[in-house]
Structures are given as structure tokens and as C-alpha cells.
Amino acid sequence: MRLENISEYISFEELVNFNDAFGEIEGVSYNSKNVEKNYIFVCLVGEHVDGHEFVQEAVDNGAIAVIANRILNLDIPKIIVSDTNIALAQNASEINGNPSKKLNVICVTGT
């Protein structure tokens, strides 16, 4: 999956520093310790921890882009979204070949 095509499958508000956004995305992570070369780091905001605080560690570990809900002071491409949880799900689905599109769903209802 190519970084320059990310706008085709993620609902975003703004793309920042995407003039030279090229590269093959090899993975996605919301844990900066698990980021590897050519990964996208997603900044999740939890009750006690804000993923935006770990962006530099993710970049140092090889992140080529960041998905965040606010603009960060970084030179790499940033995808600004309203909900990073939804963006994480959209990105993970795309990276893994959209497995839900291959499922047959059958529903049985009754009383």
C-alpha cells in the first residue's frame, strides 16, 4: 500500500507535509515501541495517556507518517483526523486487504 494513496481510504480533515509523501506502508501501530521502518503511527488519546506525546519515539523507530487529531511540529507527513480510533481501523483494514469485504454474512431473525 502506498502512502500517497492514503486519502482514498481514510476520512481526514487535513493532509500536512504531503508534497513528497511517497513510500510503501508496511504496517500501522498505536504503540510507539512497536513501530518499525515504513510504519504509520496513530496517536490515540486515552484516559491516562496521550499518544501525541510519543510521536518522536515513533519517528525515531521508523514511522514515515503520523495520524493525529491535531497538527504536530514534525517534518514527516501528517494525516489530521477528527477520530484517530476510526482512522486506525480504516488503515488496519486497508493494510490487511479489507478482510471484511470477503466475508459472507447471513442473518437469521425471528421471535
mmCIF file of the C-alpha atoms, coordinates in Angstrom:
data_MODEL
# 
_entry.id   MODEL 
# 
loop_
_atom_site.group_PDB 
_atom_site.id 
_atom_site.type_symbol 
_atom_site.label_atom_id 
_atom_site.label_alt_id 
_atom_site.label_comp_id 
_atom_site.label_asym_id 
_atom_site.label_entity_id 
_atom_site.label_seq_id 
_atom_site.pdbx_PDB_ins_code 
_atom_site.Cartn_x 
_atom_site.Cartn_y 
_atom_site.Cartn_z 
_atom_site.occupancy 
_atom_site.B_iso_or_equiv 
_atom_site.pdbx_formal_charge 
_atom_site.auth_seq_id 
_atom_site.auth_comp_id 
_atom_site.auth_asym_id 
_atom_site.auth_atom_id 
_atom_site.pdbx_PDB_model_num 
ATOM 1   C CA . MET A 1 1   ? 0.000   0.000   0.000  1.00 0.00 ? 1   MET A CA 1 
ATOM 2   C CA . ARG A 1 2   ? 1.362   3.397   -0.974 1.00 0.00 ? 2   ARG A CA 1 
ATOM 3   C CA . LEU A 1 3   ? 1.446   6.391   1.380  1.00 0.00 ? 3   LEU A CA 1 
ATOM 4   C CA . GLU A 1 4   ? 0.476   8.790   -1.398 1.00 0.00 ? 4   GLU A CA 1 
ATOM 5   C CA . ASN A 1 5   ? -2.845  6.913   -1.791 1.00 0.00 ? 5   ASN A CA 1 
ATOM 6   C CA . ILE A 1 6   ? -3.880  7.206   1.859  1.00 0.00 ? 6   ILE A CA 1 
ATOM 7   C CA . SER A 1 7   ? -6.596  9.774   1.132  1.00 0.00 ? 7   SER A CA 1 
ATOM 8   C CA . GLU A 1 8   ? -8.511  7.095   -0.778 1.00 0.00 ? 8   GLU A CA 1 
ATOM 9   C CA . TYR A 1 9   ? -9.346  5.089   2.347  1.00 0.00 ? 9   TYR A CA 1 
ATOM 10  C CA . ILE A 1 10  ? -9.001  7.365   5.399  1.00 0.00 ? 10  ILE A CA 1 
ATOM 11  C CA . SER A 1 11  ? -11.531 10.047  6.283  1.00 0.00 ? 11  SER A CA 1 
ATOM 12  C CA . PHE A 1 12  ? -9.273  13.014  7.012  1.00 0.00 ? 12  PHE A CA 1 
ATOM 13  C CA . GLU A 1 13  ? -9.644  16.700  7.770  1.00 0.00 ? 13  GLU A CA 1 
ATOM 14  C CA . GLU A 1 14  ? -6.242  17.821  6.526  1.00 0.00 ? 14  GLU A CA 1 
ATOM 15  C CA . LEU A 1 15  ? -3.068  16.422  4.982  1.00 0.00 ? 15  LEU A CA 1 
ATOM 16  C CA . VAL A 1 16  ? 0.089   18.201  6.156  1.00 0.00 ? 16  VAL A CA 1 
ATOM 17  C CA . ASN A 1 17  ? 3.546   17.857  4.513  1.00 0.00 ? 17  ASN A CA 1 
ATOM 18  C CA . PHE A 1 18  ? 2.178   15.583  1.795  1.00 0.00 ? 18  PHE A CA 1 
ATOM 19  C CA . ASN A 1 19  ? 4.079   17.255  -1.055 1.00 0.00 ? 19  ASN A CA 1 
ATOM 20  C CA . ASP A 1 20  ? 6.690   14.495  -1.012 1.00 0.00 ? 20  ASP A CA 1 
ATOM 21  C CA . ALA A 1 21  ? 4.620   11.778  0.637  1.00 0.00 ? 21  ALA A CA 1 
ATOM 22  C CA . PHE A 1 22  ? 5.879   8.666   -1.072 1.00 0.00 ? 22  PHE A CA 1 
ATOM 23  C CA . GLY A 1 23  ? 6.693   5.254   0.257  1.00 0.00 ? 23  GLY A CA 1 
ATOM 24  C CA . GLU A 1 24  ? 5.337   1.806   0.851  1.00 0.00 ? 24  GLU A CA 1 
ATOM 25  C CA . ILE A 1 25  ? 3.388   1.422   4.098  1.00 0.00 ? 25  ILE A CA 1 
ATOM 26  C CA . GLU A 1 26  ? 4.374   -1.828  5.759  1.00 0.00 ? 26  GLU A CA 1 
ATOM 27  C CA . GLY A 1 27  ? 2.394   -1.533  8.986  1.00 0.00 ? 27  GLY A CA 1 
ATOM 28  C CA . VAL A 1 28  ? 0.420   0.590   11.401 1.00 0.00 ? 28  VAL A CA 1 
ATOM 29  C CA . SER A 1 29  ? 0.782   0.901   15.169 1.00 0.00 ? 29  SER A CA 1 
ATOM 30  C CA . TYR A 1 30  ? -0.585  2.978   18.014 1.00 0.00 ? 30  TYR A CA 1 
ATOM 31  C CA . ASN A 1 31  ? 2.298   1.875   20.270 1.00 0.00 ? 31  ASN A CA 1 
ATOM 32  C CA . SER A 1 32  ? 5.481   3.826   19.533 1.00 0.00 ? 32  SER A CA 1 
ATOM 33  C CA . LYS A 1 33  ? 7.606   0.945   20.855 1.00 0.00 ? 33  LYS A CA 1 
ATOM 34  C CA . ASN A 1 34  ? 6.197   -1.382  18.169 1.00 0.00 ? 34  ASN A CA 1 
ATOM 35  C CA . VAL A 1 35  ? 6.769   0.991   15.245 1.00 0.00 ? 35  VAL A CA 1 
ATOM 36  C CA . GLU A 1 36  ? 9.177   -0.274  12.602 1.00 0.00 ? 36  GLU A CA 1 
ATOM 37  C CA . LYS A 1 37  ? 10.542  1.135   9.372  1.00 0.00 ? 37  LYS A CA 1 
ATOM 38  C CA . ASN A 1 38  ? 7.802   2.361   6.988  1.00 0.00 ? 38  ASN A CA 1 
ATOM 39  C CA . TYR A 1 39  ? 5.022   2.217   9.577  1.00 0.00 ? 39  TYR A CA 1 
ATOM 40  C CA . ILE A 1 40  ? 2.290   4.758   10.209 1.00 0.00 ? 40  ILE A CA 1 
ATOM 41  C CA . PHE A 1 41  ? 1.946   5.815   13.841 1.00 0.00 ? 41  PHE A CA 1 
ATOM 42  C CA . VAL A 1 42  ? -1.555  6.571   15.111 1.00 0.00 ? 42  VAL A CA 1 
ATOM 43  C CA . CYS A 1 43  ? -1.854  8.937   18.088 1.00 0.00 ? 43  CYS A CA 1 
ATOM 44  C CA . LEU A 1 44  ? -4.630  7.533   20.256 1.00 0.00 ? 44  LEU A CA 1 
ATOM 45  C CA . VAL A 1 45  ? -5.833  9.568   23.208 1.00 0.00 ? 45  VAL A CA 1 
ATOM 46  C CA . GLY A 1 46  ? -6.775  7.520   26.249 1.00 0.00 ? 46  GLY A CA 1 
ATOM 47  C CA . GLU A 1 47  ? -7.905  8.284   29.753 1.00 0.00 ? 47  GLU A CA 1 
ATOM 48  C CA . HIS A 1 48  ? -4.366  8.458   31.160 1.00 0.00 ? 48  HIS A CA 1 
ATOM 49  C CA . VAL A 1 49  ? -2.037  8.616   28.145 1.00 0.00 ? 49  VAL A CA 1 
ATOM 50  C CA . ASP A 1 50  ? -1.955  10.777  25.023 1.00 0.00 ? 50  ASP A CA 1 
ATOM 51  C CA . GLY A 1 51  ? -0.293  9.119   22.026 1.00 0.00 ? 51  GLY A CA 1 
ATOM 52  C CA . HIS A 1 52  ? 0.761   12.541  20.717 1.00 0.00 ? 52  HIS A CA 1 
ATOM 53  C CA . GLU A 1 53  ? 3.428   12.546  23.452 1.00 0.00 ? 53  GLU A CA 1 
ATOM 54  C CA . PHE A 1 54  ? 5.168   9.547   21.848 1.00 0.00 ? 54  PHE A CA 1 
ATOM 55  C CA . VAL A 1 55  ? 5.382   10.772  18.260 1.00 0.00 ? 55  VAL A CA 1 
ATOM 56  C CA . GLN A 1 56  ? 9.115   11.474  18.317 1.00 0.00 ? 56  GLN A CA 1 
ATOM 57  C CA . GLU A 1 57  ? 9.845   7.939   19.563 1.00 0.00 ? 57  GLU A CA 1 
ATOM 58  C CA . ALA A 1 58  ? 7.711   6.536   16.746 1.00 0.00 ? 58  ALA A CA 1 
ATOM 59  C CA . VAL A 1 59  ? 9.571   8.640   14.172 1.00 0.00 ? 59  VAL A CA 1 
ATOM 60  C CA . ASP A 1 60  ? 12.909  7.534   15.629 1.00 0.00 ? 60  ASP A CA 1 
ATOM 61  C CA . ASN A 1 61  ? 11.763  3.913   15.259 1.00 0.00 ? 61  ASN A CA 1 
ATOM 62  C CA . GLY A 1 62  ? 10.909  4.372   11.560 1.00 0.00 ? 62  GLY A CA 1 
ATOM 63  C CA . ALA A 1 63  ? 7.445   5.916   11.195 1.00 0.00 ? 63  ALA A CA 1 
ATOM 64  C CA . ILE A 1 64  ? 7.027   7.557   7.777  1.00 0.00 ? 64  ILE A CA 1 
ATOM 65  C CA . ALA A 1 65  ? 3.739   9.282   8.641  1.00 0.00 ? 65  ALA A CA 1 
ATOM 66  C CA . VAL A 1 66  ? 1.563   10.119  11.626 1.00 0.00 ? 66  VAL A CA 1 
ATOM 67  C CA . ILE A 1 67  ? -2.195  10.072  12.053 1.00 0.00 ? 67  ILE A CA 1 
ATOM 68  C CA . ALA A 1 68  ? -3.220  12.589  14.712 1.00 0.00 ? 68  ALA A CA 1 
ATOM 69  C CA . ASN A 1 69  ? -6.149  14.760  15.742 1.00 0.00 ? 69  ASN A CA 1 
ATOM 70  C CA . ARG A 1 70  ? -4.038  17.924  15.911 1.00 0.00 ? 70  ARG A CA 1 
ATOM 71  C CA . ILE A 1 71  ? -1.114  19.384  13.974 1.00 0.00 ? 71  ILE A CA 1 
ATOM 72  C CA . LEU A 1 72  ? 2.281   18.379  15.330 1.00 0.00 ? 72  LEU A CA 1 
ATOM 73  C CA . ASN A 1 73  ? 5.682   20.002  14.824 1.00 0.00 ? 73  ASN A CA 1 
ATOM 74  C CA . LEU A 1 74  ? 7.216   17.288  12.606 1.00 0.00 ? 74  LEU A CA 1 
ATOM 75  C CA . ASP A 1 75  ? 8.708   17.228  9.127  1.00 0.00 ? 75  ASP A CA 1 
ATOM 76  C CA . ILE A 1 76  ? 7.081   13.945  8.119  1.00 0.00 ? 76  ILE A CA 1 
ATOM 77  C CA . PRO A 1 77  ? 3.607   13.681  6.554  1.00 0.00 ? 77  PRO A CA 1 
ATOM 78  C CA . LYS A 1 78  ? 0.711   14.076  8.969  1.00 0.00 ? 78  LYS A CA 1 
ATOM 79  C CA . ILE A 1 79  ? -2.885  12.996  8.460  1.00 0.00 ? 79  ILE A CA 1 
ATOM 80  C CA . ILE A 1 80  ? -5.159  15.097  10.667 1.00 0.00 ? 80  ILE A CA 1 
ATOM 81  C CA . VAL A 1 81  ? -8.431  13.356  11.519 1.00 0.00 ? 81  VAL A CA 1 
ATOM 82  C CA . SER A 1 82  ? -11.292 14.010  13.924 1.00 0.00 ? 82  SER A CA 1 
ATOM 83  C CA . ASP A 1 83  ? -11.204 10.474  15.380 1.00 0.00 ? 83  ASP A CA 1 
ATOM 84  C CA . THR A 1 84  ? -7.924  8.558   15.453 1.00 0.00 ? 84  THR A CA 1 
ATOM 85  C CA . ASN A 1 85  ? -9.704  5.352   16.505 1.00 0.00 ? 85  ASN A CA 1 
ATOM 86  C CA . ILE A 1 86  ? -11.685 5.305   13.250 1.00 0.00 ? 86  ILE A CA 1 
ATOM 87  C CA . ALA A 1 87  ? -8.572  6.158   11.220 1.00 0.00 ? 87  ALA A CA 1 
ATOM 88  C CA . LEU A 1 88  ? -6.691  3.292   12.896 1.00 0.00 ? 88  LEU A CA 1 
ATOM 89  C CA . ALA A 1 89  ? -9.454  0.871   11.925 1.00 0.00 ? 89  ALA A CA 1 
ATOM 90  C CA . GLN A 1 90  ? -9.604  2.160   8.330  1.00 0.00 ? 90  GLN A CA 1 
ATOM 91  C CA . ASN A 1 91  ? -5.836  1.931   7.951  1.00 0.00 ? 91  ASN A CA 1 
ATOM 92  C CA . ALA A 1 92  ? -5.563  -1.531  9.527  1.00 0.00 ? 92  ALA A CA 1 
ATOM 93  C CA . SER A 1 93  ? -8.327  -2.840  7.270  1.00 0.00 ? 93  SER A CA 1 
ATOM 94  C CA . GLU A 1 94  ? -6.646  -1.483  4.148  1.00 0.00 ? 94  GLU A CA 1 
ATOM 95  C CA . ILE A 1 95  ? -3.197  -2.813  5.093  1.00 0.00 ? 95  ILE A CA 1 
ATOM 96  C CA . ASN A 1 96  ? -4.657  -6.275  5.660  1.00 0.00 ? 96  ASN A CA 1 
ATOM 97  C CA . GLY A 1 97  ? -6.531  -6.386  2.355  1.00 0.00 ? 97  GLY A CA 1 
ATOM 98  C CA . ASN A 1 98  ? -10.003 -5.418  3.603  1.00 0.00 ? 98  ASN A CA 1 
ATOM 99  C CA . PRO A 1 99  ? -10.848 -8.850  5.027  1.00 0.00 ? 99  PRO A CA 1 
ATOM 100 C CA . SER A 1 100 ? -14.440 -7.913  5.901  1.00 0.00 ? 100 SER A CA 1 
ATOM 101 C CA . LYS A 1 101 ? -15.251 -7.472  2.206  1.00 0.00 ? 101 LYS A CA 1 
ATOM 102 C CA . LYS A 1 102 ? -14.518 -11.174 1.683  1.00 0.00 ? 102 LYS A CA 1 
ATOM 103 C CA . LEU A 1 103 ? -16.960 -12.379 4.350  1.00 0.00 ? 103 LEU A CA 1 
ATOM 104 C CA . ASN A 1 104 ? -20.368 -13.776 3.572  1.00 0.00 ? 104 ASN A CA 1 
ATOM 105 C CA . VAL A 1 105 ? -22.843 -12.566 6.164  1.00 0.00 ? 105 VAL A CA 1 
ATOM 106 C CA . ILE A 1 106 ? -26.077 -14.408 6.858  1.00 0.00 ? 106 ILE A CA 1 
ATOM 107 C CA . CYS A 1 107 ? -28.669 -13.117 9.274  1.00 0.00 ? 107 CYS A CA 1 
ATOM 108 C CA . VAL A 1 108 ? -31.494 -15.131 10.750 1.00 0.00 ? 108 VAL A CA 1 
ATOM 109 C CA . THR A 1 109 ? -34.133 -13.246 12.686 1.00 0.00 ? 109 THR A CA 1 
ATOM 110 C CA . GLY A 1 110 ? -37.243 -14.342 14.457 1.00 0.00 ? 110 GLY A CA 1 
ATOM 111 C CA . THR A 1 111 ? -39.125 -14.294 17.697 1.00 0.00 ? 111 THR A CA 1 
# 
